[in-house]
Short mmCIF file of C-alpha atoms in Angstrom, two decimals:
data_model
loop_
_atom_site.label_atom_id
_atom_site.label_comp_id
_atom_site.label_asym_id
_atom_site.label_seq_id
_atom_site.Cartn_x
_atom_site.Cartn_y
_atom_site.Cartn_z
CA UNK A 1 0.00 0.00 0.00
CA UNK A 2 1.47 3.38 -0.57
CA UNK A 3 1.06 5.63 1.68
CA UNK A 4 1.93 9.01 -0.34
CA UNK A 5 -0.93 8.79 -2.34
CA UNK A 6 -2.11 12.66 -2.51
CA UNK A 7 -0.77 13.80 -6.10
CA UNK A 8 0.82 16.96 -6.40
CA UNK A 9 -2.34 17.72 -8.48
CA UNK A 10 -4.39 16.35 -6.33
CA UNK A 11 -2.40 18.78 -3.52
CA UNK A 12 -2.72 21.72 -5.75
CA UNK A 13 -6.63 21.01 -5.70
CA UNK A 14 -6.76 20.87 -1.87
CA UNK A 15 -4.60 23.63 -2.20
CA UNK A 16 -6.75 26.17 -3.41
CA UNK A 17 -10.01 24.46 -1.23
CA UNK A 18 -7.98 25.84 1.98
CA UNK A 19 -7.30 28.88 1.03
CA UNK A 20 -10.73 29.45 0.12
CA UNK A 21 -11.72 28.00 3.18
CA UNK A 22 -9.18 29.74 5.08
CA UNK A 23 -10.81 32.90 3.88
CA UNK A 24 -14.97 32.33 4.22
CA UNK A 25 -14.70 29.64 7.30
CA UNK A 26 -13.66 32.57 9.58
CA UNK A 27 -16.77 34.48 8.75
CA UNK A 28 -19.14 30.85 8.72
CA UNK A 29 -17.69 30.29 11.46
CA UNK A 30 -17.93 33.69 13.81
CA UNK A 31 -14.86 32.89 14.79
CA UNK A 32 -13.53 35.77 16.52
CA UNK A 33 -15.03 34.81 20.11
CA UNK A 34 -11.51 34.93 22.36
CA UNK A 35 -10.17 37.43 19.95
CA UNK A 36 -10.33 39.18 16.46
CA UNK A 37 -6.98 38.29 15.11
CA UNK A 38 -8.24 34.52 15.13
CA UNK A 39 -10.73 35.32 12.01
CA UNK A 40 -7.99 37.65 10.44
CA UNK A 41 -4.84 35.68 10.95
CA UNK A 42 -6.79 32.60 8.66
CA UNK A 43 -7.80 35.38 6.23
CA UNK A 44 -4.78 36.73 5.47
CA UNK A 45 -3.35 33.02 5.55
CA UNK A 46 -6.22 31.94 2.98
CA UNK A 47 -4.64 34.74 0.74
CA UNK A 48 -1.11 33.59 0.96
CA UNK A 49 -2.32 30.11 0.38
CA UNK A 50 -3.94 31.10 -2.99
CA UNK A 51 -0.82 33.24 -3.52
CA UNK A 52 1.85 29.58 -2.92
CA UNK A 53 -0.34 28.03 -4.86
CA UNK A 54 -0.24 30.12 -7.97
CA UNK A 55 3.52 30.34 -7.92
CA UNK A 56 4.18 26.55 -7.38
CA UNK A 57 5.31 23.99 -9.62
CA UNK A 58 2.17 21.79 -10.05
CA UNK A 59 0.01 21.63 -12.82
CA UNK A 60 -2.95 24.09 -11.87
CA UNK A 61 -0.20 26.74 -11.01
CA UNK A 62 0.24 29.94 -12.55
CA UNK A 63 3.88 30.69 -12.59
CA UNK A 64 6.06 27.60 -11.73
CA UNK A 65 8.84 29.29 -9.24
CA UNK A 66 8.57 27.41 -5.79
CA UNK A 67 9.73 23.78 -6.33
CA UNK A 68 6.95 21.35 -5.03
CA UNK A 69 8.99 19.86 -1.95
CA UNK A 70 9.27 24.16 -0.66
CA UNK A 71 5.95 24.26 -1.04
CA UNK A 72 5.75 21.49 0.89
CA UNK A 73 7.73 22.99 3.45
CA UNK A 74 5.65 25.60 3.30
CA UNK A 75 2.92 23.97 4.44
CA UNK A 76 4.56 22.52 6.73
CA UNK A 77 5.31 25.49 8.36
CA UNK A 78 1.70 26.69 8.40
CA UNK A 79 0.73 23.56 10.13
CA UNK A 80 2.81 24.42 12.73
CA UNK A 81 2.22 27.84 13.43
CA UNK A 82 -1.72 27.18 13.42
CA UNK A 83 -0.58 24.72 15.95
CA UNK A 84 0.77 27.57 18.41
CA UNK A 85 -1.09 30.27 17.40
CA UNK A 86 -3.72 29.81 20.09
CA UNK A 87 -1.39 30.06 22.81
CA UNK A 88 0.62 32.86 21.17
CA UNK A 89 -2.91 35.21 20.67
CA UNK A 90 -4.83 33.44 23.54
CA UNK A 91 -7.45 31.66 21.39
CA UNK A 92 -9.94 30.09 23.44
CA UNK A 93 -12.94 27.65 22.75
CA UNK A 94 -14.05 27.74 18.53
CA UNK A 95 -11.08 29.70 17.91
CA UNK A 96 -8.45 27.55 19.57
CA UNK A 97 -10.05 24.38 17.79
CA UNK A 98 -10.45 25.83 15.06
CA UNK A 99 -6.57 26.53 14.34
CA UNK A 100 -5.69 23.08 15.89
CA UNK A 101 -8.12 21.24 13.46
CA UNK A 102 -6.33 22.92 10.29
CA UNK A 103 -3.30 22.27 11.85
CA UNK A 104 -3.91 18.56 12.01
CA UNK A 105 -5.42 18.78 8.16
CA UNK A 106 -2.24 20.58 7.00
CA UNK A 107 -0.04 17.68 9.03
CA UNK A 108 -2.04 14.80 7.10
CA UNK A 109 -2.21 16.00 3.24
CA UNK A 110 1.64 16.55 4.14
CA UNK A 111 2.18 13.48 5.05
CA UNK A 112 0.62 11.89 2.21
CA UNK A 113 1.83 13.97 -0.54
CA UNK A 114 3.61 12.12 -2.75
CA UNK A 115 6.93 13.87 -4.09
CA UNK A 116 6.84 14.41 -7.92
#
């Protein structure tokens, strides 16, 4: 069985589904409860998101600059800093889960990208 199954087309689809997400969920959501950096901080990460994604070199990018495995670490990256970010802005109840639920997303499609 292989385990990196995710495609890096199939990556650049979930790609651009989180940032999307990253940038209406907030709002969905009404996140914002233990503060209002914890709907902006995803917003602003949505955009970057789209942004990575347009610049990487998959097939449903734009301009082919960032090599696939830094856009992995990229992500990589993001999944860990929505894994501190609640303790860093003092996200409480939605807002903490929230971050730590994308966190663990980011993690898995990670994980099971498959290098070109």
């Amino acid at each position: 069985m292989k385990l990196r199954f995710i495609t890096p087309t199939l990556h650049g689809v979930a790609d651009y589904s989180a940032g999307l997400g990253l940038v209406v969920a907030p709002f969905l959501l009404n996140l914002g409860e233990s503060s209002a950096m914890a709907i902006w901080f995803s917003f602003f990460t949505g955009l970057a998101v789209f942004g990575a994604s347009l610049l990487t070199d998959y097939k449903l990018s734009l301009l082919k600059i960032i090599p696939f495995q830094g856009h992995l670490a990229i992500d990589l990256a993001v999944a860990v800093t929505f894994m501190i970010v609640p303790f860093v802005f003092g996200f409480t109840g939605i807002d903490a889960v929230y971050y730590w639920f994308n966190a663990t997303v980011v993690f898995l499609v990670v994980s099971l990208s498959a290098s070109k």
